[in-house]
PDB file of C-alpha atoms and ligand atoms in Angstrom:
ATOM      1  CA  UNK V   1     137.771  50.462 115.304  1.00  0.00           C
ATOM      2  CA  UNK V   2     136.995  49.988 111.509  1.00  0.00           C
ATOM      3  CA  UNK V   3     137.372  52.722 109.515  1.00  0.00           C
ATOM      4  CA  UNK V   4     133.742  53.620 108.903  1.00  0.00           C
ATOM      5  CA  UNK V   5     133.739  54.107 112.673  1.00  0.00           C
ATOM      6  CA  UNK V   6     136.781  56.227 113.127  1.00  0.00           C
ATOM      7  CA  UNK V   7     135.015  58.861 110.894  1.00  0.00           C
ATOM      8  CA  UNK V   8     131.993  58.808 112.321  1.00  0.00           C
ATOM      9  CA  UNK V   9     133.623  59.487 115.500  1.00  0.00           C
ATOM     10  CA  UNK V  10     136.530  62.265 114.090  1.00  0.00           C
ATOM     11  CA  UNK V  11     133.431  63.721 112.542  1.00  0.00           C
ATOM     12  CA  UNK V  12     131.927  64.785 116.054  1.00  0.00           C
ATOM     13  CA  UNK V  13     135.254  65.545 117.315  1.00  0.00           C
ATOM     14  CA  UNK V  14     135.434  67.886 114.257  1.00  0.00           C
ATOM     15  CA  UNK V  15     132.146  69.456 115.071  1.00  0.00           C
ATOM     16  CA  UNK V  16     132.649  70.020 118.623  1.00  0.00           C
ATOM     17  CA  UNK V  17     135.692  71.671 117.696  1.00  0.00           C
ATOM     18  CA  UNK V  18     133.991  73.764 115.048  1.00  0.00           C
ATOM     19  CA  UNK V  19     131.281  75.343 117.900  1.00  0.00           C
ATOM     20  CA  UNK V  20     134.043  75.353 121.007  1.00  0.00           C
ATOM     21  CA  UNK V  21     136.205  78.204 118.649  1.00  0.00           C
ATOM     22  CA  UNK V  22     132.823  79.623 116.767  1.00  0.00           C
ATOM     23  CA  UNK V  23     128.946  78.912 118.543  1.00  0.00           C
ATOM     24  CA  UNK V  24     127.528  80.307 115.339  1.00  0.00           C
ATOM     25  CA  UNK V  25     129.317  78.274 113.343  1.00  0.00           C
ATOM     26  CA  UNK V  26     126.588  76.072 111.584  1.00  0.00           C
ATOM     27  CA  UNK V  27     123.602  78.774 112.213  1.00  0.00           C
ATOM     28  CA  UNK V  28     125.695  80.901 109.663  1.00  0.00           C
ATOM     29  CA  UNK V  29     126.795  78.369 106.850  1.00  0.00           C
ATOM     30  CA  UNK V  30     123.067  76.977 106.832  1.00  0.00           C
ATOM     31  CA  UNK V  31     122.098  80.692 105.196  1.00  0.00           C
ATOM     32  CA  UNK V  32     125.060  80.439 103.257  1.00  0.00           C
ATOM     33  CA  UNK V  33     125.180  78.688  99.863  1.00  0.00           C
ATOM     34  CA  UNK V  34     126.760  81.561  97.315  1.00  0.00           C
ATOM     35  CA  UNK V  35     130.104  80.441  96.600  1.00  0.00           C
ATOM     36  CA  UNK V  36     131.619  81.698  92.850  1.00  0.00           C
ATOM     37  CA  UNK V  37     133.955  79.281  92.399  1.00  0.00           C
ATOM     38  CA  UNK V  38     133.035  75.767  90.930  1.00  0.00           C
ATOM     39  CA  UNK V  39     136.108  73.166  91.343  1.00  0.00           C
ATOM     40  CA  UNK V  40     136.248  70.561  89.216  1.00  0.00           C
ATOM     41  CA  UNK V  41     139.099  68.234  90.430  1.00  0.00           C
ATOM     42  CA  UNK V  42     139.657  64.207  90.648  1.00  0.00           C
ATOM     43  CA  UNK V  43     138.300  62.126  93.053  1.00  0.00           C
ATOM     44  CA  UNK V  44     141.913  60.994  94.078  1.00  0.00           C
ATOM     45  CA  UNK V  45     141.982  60.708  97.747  1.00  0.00           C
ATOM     46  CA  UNK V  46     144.827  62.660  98.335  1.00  0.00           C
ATOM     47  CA  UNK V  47     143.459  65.825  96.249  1.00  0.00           C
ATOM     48  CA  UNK V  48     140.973  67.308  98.405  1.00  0.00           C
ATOM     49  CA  UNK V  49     139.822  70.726  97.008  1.00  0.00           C
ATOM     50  CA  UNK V  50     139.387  72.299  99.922  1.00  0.00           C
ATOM     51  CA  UNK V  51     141.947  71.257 102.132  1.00  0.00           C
ATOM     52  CA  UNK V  52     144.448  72.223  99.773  1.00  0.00           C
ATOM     53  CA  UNK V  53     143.234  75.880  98.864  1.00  0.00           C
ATOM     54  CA  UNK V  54     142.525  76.457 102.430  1.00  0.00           C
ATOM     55  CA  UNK V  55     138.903  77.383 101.592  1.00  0.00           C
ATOM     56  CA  UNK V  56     135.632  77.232 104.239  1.00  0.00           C
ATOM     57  CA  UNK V  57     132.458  75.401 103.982  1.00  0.00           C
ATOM     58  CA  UNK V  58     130.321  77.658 101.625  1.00  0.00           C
ATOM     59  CA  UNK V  59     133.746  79.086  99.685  1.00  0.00           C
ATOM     60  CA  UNK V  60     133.414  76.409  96.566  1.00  0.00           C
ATOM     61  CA  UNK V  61     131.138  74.081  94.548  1.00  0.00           C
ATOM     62  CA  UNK V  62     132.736  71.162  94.175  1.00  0.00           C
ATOM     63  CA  UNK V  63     132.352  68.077  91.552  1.00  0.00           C
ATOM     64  CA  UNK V  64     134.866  65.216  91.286  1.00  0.00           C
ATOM     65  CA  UNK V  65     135.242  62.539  88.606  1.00  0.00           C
ATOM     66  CA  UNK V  66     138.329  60.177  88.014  1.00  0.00           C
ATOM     67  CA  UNK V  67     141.447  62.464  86.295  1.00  0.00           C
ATOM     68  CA  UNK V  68     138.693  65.769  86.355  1.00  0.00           C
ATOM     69  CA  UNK V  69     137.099  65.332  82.909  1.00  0.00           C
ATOM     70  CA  UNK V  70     134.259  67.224  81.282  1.00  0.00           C
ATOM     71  CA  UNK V  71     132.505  64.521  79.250  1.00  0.00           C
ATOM     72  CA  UNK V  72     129.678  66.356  77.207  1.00  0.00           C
ATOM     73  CA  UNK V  73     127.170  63.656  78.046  1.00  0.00           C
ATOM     74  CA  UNK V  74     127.787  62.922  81.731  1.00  0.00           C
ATOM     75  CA  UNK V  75     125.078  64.014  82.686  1.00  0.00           C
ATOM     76  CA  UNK V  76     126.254  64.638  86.528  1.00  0.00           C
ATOM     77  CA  UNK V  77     129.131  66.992  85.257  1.00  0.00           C
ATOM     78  CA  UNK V  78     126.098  69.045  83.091  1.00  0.00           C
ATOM     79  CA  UNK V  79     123.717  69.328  86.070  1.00  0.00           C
ATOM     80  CA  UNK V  80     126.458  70.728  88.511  1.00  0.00           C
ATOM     81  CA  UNK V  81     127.607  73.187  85.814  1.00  0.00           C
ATOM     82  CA  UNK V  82     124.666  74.306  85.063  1.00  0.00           C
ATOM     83  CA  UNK V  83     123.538  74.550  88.321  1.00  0.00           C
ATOM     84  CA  UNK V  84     126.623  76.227  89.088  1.00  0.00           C
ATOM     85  CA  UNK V  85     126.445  78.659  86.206  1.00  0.00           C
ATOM     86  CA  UNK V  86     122.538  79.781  86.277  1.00  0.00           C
ATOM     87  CA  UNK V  87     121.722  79.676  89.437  1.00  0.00           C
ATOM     88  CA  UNK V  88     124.937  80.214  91.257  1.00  0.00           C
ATOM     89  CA  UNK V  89     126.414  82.245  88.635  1.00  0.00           C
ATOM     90  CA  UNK V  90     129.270  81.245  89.827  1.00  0.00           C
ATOM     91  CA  UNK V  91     133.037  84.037  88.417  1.00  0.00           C
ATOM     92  CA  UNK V  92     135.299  81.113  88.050  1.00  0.00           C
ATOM     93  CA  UNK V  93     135.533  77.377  87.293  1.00  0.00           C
ATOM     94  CA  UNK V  94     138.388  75.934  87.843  1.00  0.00           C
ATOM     95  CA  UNK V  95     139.514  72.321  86.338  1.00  0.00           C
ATOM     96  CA  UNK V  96     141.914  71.068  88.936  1.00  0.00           C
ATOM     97  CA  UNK V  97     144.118  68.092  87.954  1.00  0.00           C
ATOM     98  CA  UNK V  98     147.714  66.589  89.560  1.00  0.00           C
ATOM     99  CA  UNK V  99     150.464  64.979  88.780  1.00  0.00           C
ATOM    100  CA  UNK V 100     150.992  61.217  89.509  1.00  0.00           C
ATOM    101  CA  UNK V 101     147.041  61.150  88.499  1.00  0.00           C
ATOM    102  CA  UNK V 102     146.248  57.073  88.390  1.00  0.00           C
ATOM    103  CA  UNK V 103     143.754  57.836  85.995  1.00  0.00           C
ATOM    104  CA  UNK V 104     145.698  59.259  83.398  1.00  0.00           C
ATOM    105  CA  UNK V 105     148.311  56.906  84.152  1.00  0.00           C
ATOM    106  CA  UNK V 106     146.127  54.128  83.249  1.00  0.00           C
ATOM    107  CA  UNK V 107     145.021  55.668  80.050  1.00  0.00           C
ATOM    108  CA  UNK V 108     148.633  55.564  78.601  1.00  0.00           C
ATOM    109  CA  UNK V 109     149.056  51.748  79.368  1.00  0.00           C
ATOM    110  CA  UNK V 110     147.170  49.162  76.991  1.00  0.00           C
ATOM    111  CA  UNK V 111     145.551  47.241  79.984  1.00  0.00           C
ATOM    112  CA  UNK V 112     141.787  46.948  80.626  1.00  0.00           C
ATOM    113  CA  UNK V 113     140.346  47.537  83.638  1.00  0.00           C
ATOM    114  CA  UNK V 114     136.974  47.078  83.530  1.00  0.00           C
ATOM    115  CA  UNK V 115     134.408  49.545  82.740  1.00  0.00           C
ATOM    116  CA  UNK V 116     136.509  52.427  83.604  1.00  0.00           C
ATOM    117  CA  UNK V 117     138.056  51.784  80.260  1.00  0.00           C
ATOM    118  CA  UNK V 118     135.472  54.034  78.683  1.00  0.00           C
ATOM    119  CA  UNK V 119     135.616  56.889  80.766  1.00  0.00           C
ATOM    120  CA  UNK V 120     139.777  56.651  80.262  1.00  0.00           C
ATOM    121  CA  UNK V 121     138.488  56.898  76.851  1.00  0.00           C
ATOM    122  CA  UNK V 122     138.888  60.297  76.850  1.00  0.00           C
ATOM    123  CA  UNK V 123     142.018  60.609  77.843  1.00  0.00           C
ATOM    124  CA  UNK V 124     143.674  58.039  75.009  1.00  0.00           C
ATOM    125  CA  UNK V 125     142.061  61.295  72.595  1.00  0.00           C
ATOM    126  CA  UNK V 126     143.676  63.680  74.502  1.00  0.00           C
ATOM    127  CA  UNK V 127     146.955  61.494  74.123  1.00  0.00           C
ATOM    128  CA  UNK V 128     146.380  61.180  70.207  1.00  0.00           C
ATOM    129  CA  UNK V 129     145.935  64.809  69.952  1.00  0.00           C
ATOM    130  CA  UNK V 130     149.695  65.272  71.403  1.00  0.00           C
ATOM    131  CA  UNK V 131     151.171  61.803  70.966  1.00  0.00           C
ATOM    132  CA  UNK V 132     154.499  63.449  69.498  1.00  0.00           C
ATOM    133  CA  UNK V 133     154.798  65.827  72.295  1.00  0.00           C
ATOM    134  CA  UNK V 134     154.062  63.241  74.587  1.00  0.00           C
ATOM    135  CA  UNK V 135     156.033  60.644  73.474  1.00  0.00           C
ATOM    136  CA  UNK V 136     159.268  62.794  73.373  1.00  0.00           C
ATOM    137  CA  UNK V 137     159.337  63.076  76.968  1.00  0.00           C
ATOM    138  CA  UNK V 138     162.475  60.404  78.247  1.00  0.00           C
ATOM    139  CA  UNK V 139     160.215  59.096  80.789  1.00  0.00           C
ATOM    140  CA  UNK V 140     156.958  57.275  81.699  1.00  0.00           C
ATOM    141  CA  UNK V 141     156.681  59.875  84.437  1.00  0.00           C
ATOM    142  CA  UNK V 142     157.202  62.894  82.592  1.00  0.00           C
ATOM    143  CA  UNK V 143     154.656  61.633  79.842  1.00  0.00           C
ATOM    144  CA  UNK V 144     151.713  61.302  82.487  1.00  0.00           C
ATOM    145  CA  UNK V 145     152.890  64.526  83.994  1.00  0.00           C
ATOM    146  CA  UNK V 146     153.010  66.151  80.289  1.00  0.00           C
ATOM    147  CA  UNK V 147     149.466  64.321  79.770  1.00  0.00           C
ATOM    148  CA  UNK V 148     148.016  65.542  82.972  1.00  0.00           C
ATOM    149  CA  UNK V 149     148.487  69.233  81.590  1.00  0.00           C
ATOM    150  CA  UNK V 150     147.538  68.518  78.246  1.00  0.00           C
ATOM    151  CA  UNK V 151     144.528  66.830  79.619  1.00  0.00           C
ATOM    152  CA  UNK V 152     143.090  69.554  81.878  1.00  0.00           C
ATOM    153  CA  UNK V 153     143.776  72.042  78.810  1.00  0.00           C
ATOM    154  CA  UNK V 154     141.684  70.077  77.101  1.00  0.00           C
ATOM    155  CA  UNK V 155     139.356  69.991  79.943  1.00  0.00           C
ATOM    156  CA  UNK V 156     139.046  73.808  80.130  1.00  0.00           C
ATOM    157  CA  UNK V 157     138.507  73.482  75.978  1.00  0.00           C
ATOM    158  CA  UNK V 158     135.531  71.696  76.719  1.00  0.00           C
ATOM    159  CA  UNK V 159     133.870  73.878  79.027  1.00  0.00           C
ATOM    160  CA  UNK V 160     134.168  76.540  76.819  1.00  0.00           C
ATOM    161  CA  UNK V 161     132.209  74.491  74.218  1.00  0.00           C
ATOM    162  CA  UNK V 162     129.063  73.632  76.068  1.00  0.00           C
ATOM    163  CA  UNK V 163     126.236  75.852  75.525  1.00  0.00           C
ATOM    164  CA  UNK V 164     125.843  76.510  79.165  1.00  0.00           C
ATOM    165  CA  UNK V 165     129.300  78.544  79.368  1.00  0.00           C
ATOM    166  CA  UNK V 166     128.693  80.236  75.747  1.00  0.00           C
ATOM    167  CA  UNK V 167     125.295  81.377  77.090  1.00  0.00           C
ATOM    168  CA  UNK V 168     126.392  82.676  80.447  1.00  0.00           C
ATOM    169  CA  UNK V 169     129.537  84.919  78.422  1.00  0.00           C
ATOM    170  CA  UNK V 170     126.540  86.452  76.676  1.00  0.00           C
ATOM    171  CA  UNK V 171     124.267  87.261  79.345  1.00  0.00           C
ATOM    172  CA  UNK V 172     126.956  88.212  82.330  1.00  0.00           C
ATOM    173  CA  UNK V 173     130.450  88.132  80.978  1.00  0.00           C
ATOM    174  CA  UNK V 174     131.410  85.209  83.842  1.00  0.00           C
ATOM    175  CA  UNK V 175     132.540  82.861  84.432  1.00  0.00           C
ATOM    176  CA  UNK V 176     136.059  82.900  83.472  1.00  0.00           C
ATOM    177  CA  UNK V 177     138.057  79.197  82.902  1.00  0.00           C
ATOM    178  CA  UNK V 178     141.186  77.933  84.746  1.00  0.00           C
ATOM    179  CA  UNK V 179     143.172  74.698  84.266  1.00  0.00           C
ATOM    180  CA  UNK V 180     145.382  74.253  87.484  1.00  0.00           C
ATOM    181  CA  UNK V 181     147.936  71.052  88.298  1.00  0.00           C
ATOM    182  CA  UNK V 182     148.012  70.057  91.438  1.00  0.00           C
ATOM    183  CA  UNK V 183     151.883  68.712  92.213  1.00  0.00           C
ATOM    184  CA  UNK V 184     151.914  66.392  94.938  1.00  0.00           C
ATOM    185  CA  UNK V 185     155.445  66.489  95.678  1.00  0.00           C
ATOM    186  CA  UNK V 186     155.152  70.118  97.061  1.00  0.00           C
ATOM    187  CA  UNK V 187     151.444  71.063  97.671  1.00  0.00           C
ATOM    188  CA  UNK V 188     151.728  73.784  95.242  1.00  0.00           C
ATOM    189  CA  UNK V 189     148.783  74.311  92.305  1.00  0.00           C
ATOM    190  CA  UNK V 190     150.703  75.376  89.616  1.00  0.00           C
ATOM    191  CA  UNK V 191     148.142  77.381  86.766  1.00  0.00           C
ATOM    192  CA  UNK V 192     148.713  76.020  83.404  1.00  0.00           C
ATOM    193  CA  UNK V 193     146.093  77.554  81.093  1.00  0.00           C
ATOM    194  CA  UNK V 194     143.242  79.886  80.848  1.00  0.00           C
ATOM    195  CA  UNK V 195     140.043  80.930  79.271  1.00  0.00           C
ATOM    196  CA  UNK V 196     138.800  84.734  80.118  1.00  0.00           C
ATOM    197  CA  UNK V 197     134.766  85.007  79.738  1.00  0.00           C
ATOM    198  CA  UNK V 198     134.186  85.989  76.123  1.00  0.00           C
ATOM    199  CA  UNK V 199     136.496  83.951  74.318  1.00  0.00           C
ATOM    200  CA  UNK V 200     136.181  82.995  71.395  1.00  0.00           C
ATOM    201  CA  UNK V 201     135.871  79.178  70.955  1.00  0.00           C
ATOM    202  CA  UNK V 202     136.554  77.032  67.640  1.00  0.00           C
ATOM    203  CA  UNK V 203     134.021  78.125  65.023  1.00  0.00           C
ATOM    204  CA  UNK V 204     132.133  74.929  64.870  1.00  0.00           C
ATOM    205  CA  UNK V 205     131.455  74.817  68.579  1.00  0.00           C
ATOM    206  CA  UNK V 206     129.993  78.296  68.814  1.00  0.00           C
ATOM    207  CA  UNK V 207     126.617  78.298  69.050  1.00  0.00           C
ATOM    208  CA  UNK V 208     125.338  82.016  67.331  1.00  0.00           C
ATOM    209  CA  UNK V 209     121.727  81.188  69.085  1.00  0.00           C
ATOM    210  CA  UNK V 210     121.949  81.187  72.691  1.00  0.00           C
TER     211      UNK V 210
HETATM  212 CO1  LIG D 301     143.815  61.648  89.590  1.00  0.00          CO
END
């Protein structure tokens, strides 16, 4: 069986199982789309949001990118946060990333791989911004793990400066921001920085006309 075929086939296994222990199962989620969490984690196969928070179908909005970066002109990333923010109105968004990330693991090393170079892009500014932290670490693993953190911090930074977020803390107070690292070794999300709704942001980013 090629692989294709074995989820196509686990995937009506999976919904078989779903109606044998609930019949309503799928009647109820297709009312349901109000979760008020919007996850924004890395497409890394082995990081899937909600197998690892234990959430249900309908619990959170989900949008992936390599090493979970908020790139003000991706224009994907805008319409799901906006989406999630004005019509969802989503409490939280949380910025998911994990160690061992092959994304920012590539951005530290001087080799080109192809067009992904400029999304990585963002990640060598990241590492200029802390390149003495980051280069005191003793090894290459600790300085992507360091980087990872850094990275989603910076992450979280940039939500706060889009005009979508600044204009929701206005009108509703919400959502608040959460930078989370996933650590492979142990399943555990450990939190590693925060922005409540209302913050303030660096002056030049605030927009005073929203
Ligand atoms: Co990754």
């Amino acid at each position: 069986m090629k692989p294709f075929e074995k989820i196509l086939k686990d995937n009506k296994t999976w919904a078989a199982q779903q109606l044998a222990t609930d019949p309503t199962y799928f009647k109820r989620l297709i009312e349901i789309q109000s979760p008020e969490v919007l996850w924004i984690g890395c497409s890394d196969s082995r990081v899937p949001a909600d197998k690892i928070t234990g959430t249900q179908p309908g619990e959170i909005f989900v949008h992936r990118n390599v090493a979970n970066l908020v790139v003000h002109t991706d224009l994907n990333l805008l319409s799901v946060l906006q989406y999630a923010v004005d019509v969802l109105k989503v409490k939280h968004i949380i910025v998911c990333g994990h160690h061992n990330c092959g994304g920012v693991r590539a951005a530290l090393s001087n080799q080109s791989l192809g067009l992904i170079d400029k999304w990585l892009w963002n990640i060598k500014n990241v590492y200029r911004q802390y390149k003495k932290e980051i280069n005191a670490q003793s090894s290459e693993d600790a300085k992507v793990d360091l980087l990872t953190e850094l990275n989603v911090k910076e992450q979280v930074l940039n939500l706060a400066k889009t005009s979508i977020v600044q204009k929701s803390w206005k009108e509703n107070n919400a959502p608040d921001l959460h930078g989370w690292v996933y650590d492979l070794r142990d399943g555990i999300i450990n939190p590693v920085f925060d922005i409540p709704a209302g913050s303030k942001v660096d002056e030049i980013f605030e927009y005073d006309n929203l």
